[in-house]
CSV table of C-alpha atoms in Angstrom, one decimal:
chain,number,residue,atom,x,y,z
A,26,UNK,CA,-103.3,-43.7,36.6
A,27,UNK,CA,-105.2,-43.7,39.7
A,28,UNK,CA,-101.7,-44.7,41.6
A,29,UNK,CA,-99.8,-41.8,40.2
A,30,UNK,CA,-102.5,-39.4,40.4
A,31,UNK,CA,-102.4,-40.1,44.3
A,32,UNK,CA,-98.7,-39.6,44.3
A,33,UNK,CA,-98.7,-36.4,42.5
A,34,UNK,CA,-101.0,-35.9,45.3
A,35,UNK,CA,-99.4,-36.6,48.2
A,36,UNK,CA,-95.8,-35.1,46.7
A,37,UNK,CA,-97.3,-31.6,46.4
A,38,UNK,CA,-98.8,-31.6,49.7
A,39,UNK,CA,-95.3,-32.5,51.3
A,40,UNK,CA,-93.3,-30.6,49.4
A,41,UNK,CA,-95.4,-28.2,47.3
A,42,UNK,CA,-95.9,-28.5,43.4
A,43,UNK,CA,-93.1,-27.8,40.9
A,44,UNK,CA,-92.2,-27.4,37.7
A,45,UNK,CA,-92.4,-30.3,35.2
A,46,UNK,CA,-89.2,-29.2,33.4
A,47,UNK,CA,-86.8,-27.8,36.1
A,48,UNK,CA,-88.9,-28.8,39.3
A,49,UNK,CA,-88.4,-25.3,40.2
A,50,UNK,CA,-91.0,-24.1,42.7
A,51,UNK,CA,-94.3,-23.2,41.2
A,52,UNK,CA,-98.0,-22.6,41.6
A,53,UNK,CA,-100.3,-25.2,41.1
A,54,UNK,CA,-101.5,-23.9,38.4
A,55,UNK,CA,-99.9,-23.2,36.1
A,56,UNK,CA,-97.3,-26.2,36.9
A,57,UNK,CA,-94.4,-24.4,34.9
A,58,UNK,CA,-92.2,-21.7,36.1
A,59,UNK,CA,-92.0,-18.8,33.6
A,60,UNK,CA,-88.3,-19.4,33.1
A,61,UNK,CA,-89.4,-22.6,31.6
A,62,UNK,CA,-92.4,-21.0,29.8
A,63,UNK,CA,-90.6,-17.8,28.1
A,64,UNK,CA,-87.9,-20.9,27.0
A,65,UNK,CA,-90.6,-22.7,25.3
A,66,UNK,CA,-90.9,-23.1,21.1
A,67,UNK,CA,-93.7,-20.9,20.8
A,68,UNK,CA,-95.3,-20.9,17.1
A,69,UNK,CA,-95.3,-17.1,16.0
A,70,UNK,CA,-96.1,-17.4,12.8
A,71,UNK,CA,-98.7,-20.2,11.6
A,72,UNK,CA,-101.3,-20.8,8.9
A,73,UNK,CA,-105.0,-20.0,9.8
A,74,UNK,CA,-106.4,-23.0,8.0
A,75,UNK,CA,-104.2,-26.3,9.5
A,76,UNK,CA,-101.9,-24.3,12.0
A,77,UNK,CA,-98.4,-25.5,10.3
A,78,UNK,CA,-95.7,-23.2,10.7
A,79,UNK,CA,-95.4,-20.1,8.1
A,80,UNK,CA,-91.8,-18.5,7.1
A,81,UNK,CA,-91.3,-15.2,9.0
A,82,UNK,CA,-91.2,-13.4,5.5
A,83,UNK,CA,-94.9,-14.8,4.5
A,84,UNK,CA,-97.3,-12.4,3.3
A,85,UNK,CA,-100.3,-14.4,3.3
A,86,UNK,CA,-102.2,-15.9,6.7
A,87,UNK,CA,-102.6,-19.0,4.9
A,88,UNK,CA,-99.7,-21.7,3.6
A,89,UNK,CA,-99.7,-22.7,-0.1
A,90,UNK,CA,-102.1,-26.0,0.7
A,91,UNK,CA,-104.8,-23.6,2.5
A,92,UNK,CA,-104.5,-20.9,0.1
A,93,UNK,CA,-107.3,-22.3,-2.4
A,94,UNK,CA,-109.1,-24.1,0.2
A,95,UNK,CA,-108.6,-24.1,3.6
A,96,UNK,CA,-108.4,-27.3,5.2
A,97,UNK,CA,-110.3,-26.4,8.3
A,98,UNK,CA,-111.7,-23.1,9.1
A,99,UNK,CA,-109.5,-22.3,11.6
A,100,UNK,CA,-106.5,-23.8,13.4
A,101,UNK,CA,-104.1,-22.9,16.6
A,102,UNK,CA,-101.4,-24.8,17.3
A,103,UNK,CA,-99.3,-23.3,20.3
A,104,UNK,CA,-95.7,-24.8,20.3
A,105,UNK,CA,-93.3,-26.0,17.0
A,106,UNK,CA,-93.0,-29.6,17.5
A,107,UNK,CA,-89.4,-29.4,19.4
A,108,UNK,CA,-87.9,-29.0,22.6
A,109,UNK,CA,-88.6,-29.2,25.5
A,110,UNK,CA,-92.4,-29.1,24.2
A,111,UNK,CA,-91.8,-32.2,22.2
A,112,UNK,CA,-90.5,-34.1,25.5
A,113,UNK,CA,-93.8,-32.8,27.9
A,114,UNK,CA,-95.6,-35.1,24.7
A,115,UNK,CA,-93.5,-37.6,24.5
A,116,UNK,CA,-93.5,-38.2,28.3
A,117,UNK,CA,-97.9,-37.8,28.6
A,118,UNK,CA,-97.7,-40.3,25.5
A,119,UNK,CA,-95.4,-42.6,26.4
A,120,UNK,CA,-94.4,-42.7,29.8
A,121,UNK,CA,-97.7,-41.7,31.5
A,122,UNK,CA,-96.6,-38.0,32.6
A,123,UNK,CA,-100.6,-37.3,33.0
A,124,UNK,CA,-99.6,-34.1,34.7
A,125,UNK,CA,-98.4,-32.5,31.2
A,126,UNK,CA,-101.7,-33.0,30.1
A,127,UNK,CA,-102.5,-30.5,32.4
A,128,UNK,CA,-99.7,-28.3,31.6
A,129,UNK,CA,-100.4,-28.4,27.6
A,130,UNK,CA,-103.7,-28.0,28.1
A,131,UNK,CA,-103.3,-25.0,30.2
A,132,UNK,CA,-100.6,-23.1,27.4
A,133,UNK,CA,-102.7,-24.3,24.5
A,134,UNK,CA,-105.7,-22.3,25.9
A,135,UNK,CA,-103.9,-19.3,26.9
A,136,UNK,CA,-102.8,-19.1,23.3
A,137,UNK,CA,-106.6,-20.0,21.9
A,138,UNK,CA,-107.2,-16.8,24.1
A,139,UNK,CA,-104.9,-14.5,22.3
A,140,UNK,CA,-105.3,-15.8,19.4
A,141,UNK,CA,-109.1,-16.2,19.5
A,142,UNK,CA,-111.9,-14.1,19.9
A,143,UNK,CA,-114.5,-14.8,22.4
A,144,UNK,CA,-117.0,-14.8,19.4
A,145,UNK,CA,-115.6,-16.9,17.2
A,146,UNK,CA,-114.3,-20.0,19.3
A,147,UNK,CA,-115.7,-23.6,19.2
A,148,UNK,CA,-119.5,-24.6,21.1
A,149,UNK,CA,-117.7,-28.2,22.2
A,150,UNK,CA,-114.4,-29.7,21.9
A,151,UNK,CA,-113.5,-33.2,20.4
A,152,UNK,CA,-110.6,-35.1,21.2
A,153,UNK,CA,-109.3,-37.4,18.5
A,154,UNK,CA,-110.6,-40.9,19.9
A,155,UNK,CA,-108.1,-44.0,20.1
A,156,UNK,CA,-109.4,-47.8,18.5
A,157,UNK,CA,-110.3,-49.6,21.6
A,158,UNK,CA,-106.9,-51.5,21.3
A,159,UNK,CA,-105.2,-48.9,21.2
A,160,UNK,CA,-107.0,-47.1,24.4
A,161,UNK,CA,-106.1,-50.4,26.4
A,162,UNK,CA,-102.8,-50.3,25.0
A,163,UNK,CA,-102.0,-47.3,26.0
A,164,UNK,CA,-104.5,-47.2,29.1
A,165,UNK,CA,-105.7,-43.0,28.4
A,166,UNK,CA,-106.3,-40.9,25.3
A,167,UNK,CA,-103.6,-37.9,25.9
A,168,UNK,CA,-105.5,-36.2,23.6
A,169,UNK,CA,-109.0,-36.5,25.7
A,170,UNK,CA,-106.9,-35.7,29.1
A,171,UNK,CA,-105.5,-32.1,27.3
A,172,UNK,CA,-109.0,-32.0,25.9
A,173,UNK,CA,-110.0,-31.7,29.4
A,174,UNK,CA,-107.9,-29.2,30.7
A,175,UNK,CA,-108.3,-27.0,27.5
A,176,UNK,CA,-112.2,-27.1,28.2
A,177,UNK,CA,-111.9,-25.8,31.9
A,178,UNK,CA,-109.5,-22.9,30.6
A,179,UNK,CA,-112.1,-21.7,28.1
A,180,UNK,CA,-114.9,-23.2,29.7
A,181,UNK,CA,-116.1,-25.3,26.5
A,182,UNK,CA,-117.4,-28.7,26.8
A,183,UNK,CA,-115.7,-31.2,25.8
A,184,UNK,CA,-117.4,-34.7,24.3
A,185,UNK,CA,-114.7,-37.6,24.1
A,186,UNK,CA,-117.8,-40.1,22.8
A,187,UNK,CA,-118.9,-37.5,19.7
A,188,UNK,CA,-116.6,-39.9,17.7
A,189,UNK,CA,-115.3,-43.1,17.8
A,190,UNK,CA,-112.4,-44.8,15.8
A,191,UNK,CA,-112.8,-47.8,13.8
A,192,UNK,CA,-110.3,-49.0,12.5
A,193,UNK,CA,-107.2,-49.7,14.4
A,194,UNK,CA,-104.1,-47.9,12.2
A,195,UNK,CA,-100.6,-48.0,12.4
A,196,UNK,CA,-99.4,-44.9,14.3
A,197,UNK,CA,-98.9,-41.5,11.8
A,198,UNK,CA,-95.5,-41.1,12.6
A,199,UNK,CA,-94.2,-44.2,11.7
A,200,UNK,CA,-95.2,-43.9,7.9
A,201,UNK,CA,-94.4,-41.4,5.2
A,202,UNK,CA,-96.2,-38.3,4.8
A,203,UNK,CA,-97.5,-39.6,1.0
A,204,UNK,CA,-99.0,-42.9,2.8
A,205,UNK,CA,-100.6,-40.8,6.2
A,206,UNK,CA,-104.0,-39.9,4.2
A,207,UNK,CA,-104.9,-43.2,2.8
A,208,UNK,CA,-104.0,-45.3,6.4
A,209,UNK,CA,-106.6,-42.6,8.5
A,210,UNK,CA,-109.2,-42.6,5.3
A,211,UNK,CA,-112.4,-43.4,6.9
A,212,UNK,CA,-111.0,-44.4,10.4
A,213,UNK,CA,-113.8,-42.5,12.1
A,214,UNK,CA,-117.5,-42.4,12.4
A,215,UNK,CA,-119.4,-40.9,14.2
A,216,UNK,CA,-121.6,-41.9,17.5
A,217,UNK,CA,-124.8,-39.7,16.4
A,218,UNK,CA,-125.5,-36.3,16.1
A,219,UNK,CA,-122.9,-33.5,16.0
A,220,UNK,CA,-122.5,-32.6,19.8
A,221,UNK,CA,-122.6,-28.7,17.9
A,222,UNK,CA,-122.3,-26.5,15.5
A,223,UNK,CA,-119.2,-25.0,15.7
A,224,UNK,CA,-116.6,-28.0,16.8
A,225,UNK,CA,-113.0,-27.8,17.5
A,226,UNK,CA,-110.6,-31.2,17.4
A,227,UNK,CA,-108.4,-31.1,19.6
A,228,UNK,CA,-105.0,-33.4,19.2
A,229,UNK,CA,-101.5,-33.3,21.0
A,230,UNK,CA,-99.0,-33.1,17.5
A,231,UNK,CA,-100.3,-32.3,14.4
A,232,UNK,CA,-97.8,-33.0,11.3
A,233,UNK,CA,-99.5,-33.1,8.0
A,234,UNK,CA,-102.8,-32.6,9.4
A,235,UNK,CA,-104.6,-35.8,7.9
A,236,UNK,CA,-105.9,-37.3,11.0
A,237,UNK,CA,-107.5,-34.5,11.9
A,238,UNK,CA,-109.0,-34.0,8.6
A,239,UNK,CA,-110.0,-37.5,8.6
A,240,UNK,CA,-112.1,-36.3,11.9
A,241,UNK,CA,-113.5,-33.4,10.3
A,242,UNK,CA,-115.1,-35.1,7.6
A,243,UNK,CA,-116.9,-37.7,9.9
A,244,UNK,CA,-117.9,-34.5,12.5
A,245,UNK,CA,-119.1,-33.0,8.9
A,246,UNK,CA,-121.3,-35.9,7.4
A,247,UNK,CA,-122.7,-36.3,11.0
């Protein structure tokens, strides 16, 4: 990580930073052009308690799961889970893109600050942690690096060691939505106190939202 931060480096200073879909000419910050950015899957329409997408016809802020209960007390999610959004992840995941970390972090708090009022968003941020294997697996947490980033846009802290994961599971996406639950069911505890009150996990794709609620419950007992 070191080595490609240091290239990322040197490659803006020579020829100046660009965008990370059509390495356009950009600022630093943000590292996306605004051809690229108005071309993005934005989420219009989502619910207000887990953030999945809502039909443009709905009448209600909430989906049919959230209507009776609410599975969190607020959710923003910024992008459908498609493309090119859905590559920028894939790459940070999987290929070590750490500068789309910066990049989602950056879009994903300019939405938190439409969407958001200064009142009523989070005291701390907590990334969803990794098992230690699969932290030196992978070698980063992508969801602690856009953590990160979406802390300095709304200048939050952010706590990657309020939680910790134990138990080692089989990724989300490769089981069926029915079995997701029961494989994330008690995966977490918690290293202490709460780091606050009001706490906002923070993940790169949510789906059917049980990893996070998994989280919630362990930042709730705590």
């Amino acid at each position: 990580m070191k080595i490609d931060r240091w290239c990322k480096i040197i490659q803006s200073a020579i020829v100046g930073p660009r965008c990370v879909l059509c390495r356009a000419p950009v600022p630093l910050d943000p590292a996306i052009c605004s051809g690229c950015r108005a071309e993005l899957p934005w989420l219009d329409r989502a619910c207000a308690g887990c953030a999945l997408p809502l039909p443009g016809d709905a009448r209600t802020a909430h989906c049919r799961h959230c209507r009776p209960t609410p599975r969190f007390e607020h959710a923003v999610a910024a992008f459908h889970y498609d493309e090119p959004a859905r590559w920028l992840i894939a790459r940070l995941k999987f290929n070590g893109a750490l500068a789309h970390a910066r990049v989602l972090g950056d879009l994903l708090g300019a939405r938190i600050a439409r969407a958001t009022p200064e009142s009523e968003r989070p005291d701390a941020l907590v990334p969803v942690p990794l098992h230690p294997a699969g932290l030196r697996r992978r070698g980063f947490n992508q969801a602690t690096l856009i953590a990160e980033r979406l802390a300095h846009a709304l200048d939050r802290p952010v706590n990657p060691r309020a939680a910790a994961r134990v138990r080692d599971t089989p990724p989300q996406r490769e089981l069926p939505a029915g079995s997701r639950a029961a494989n994330v069911r008690g995966a977490f505890a918690c290293r202490g106190p709460s780091p606050a009150a009001h706490v906002a996990i923070v993940d790169d794709v949510v789906t059917t939202t049980r990893t996070a609620a998994a989280l919630a419950d362990a930042l709730r007992r705590a």
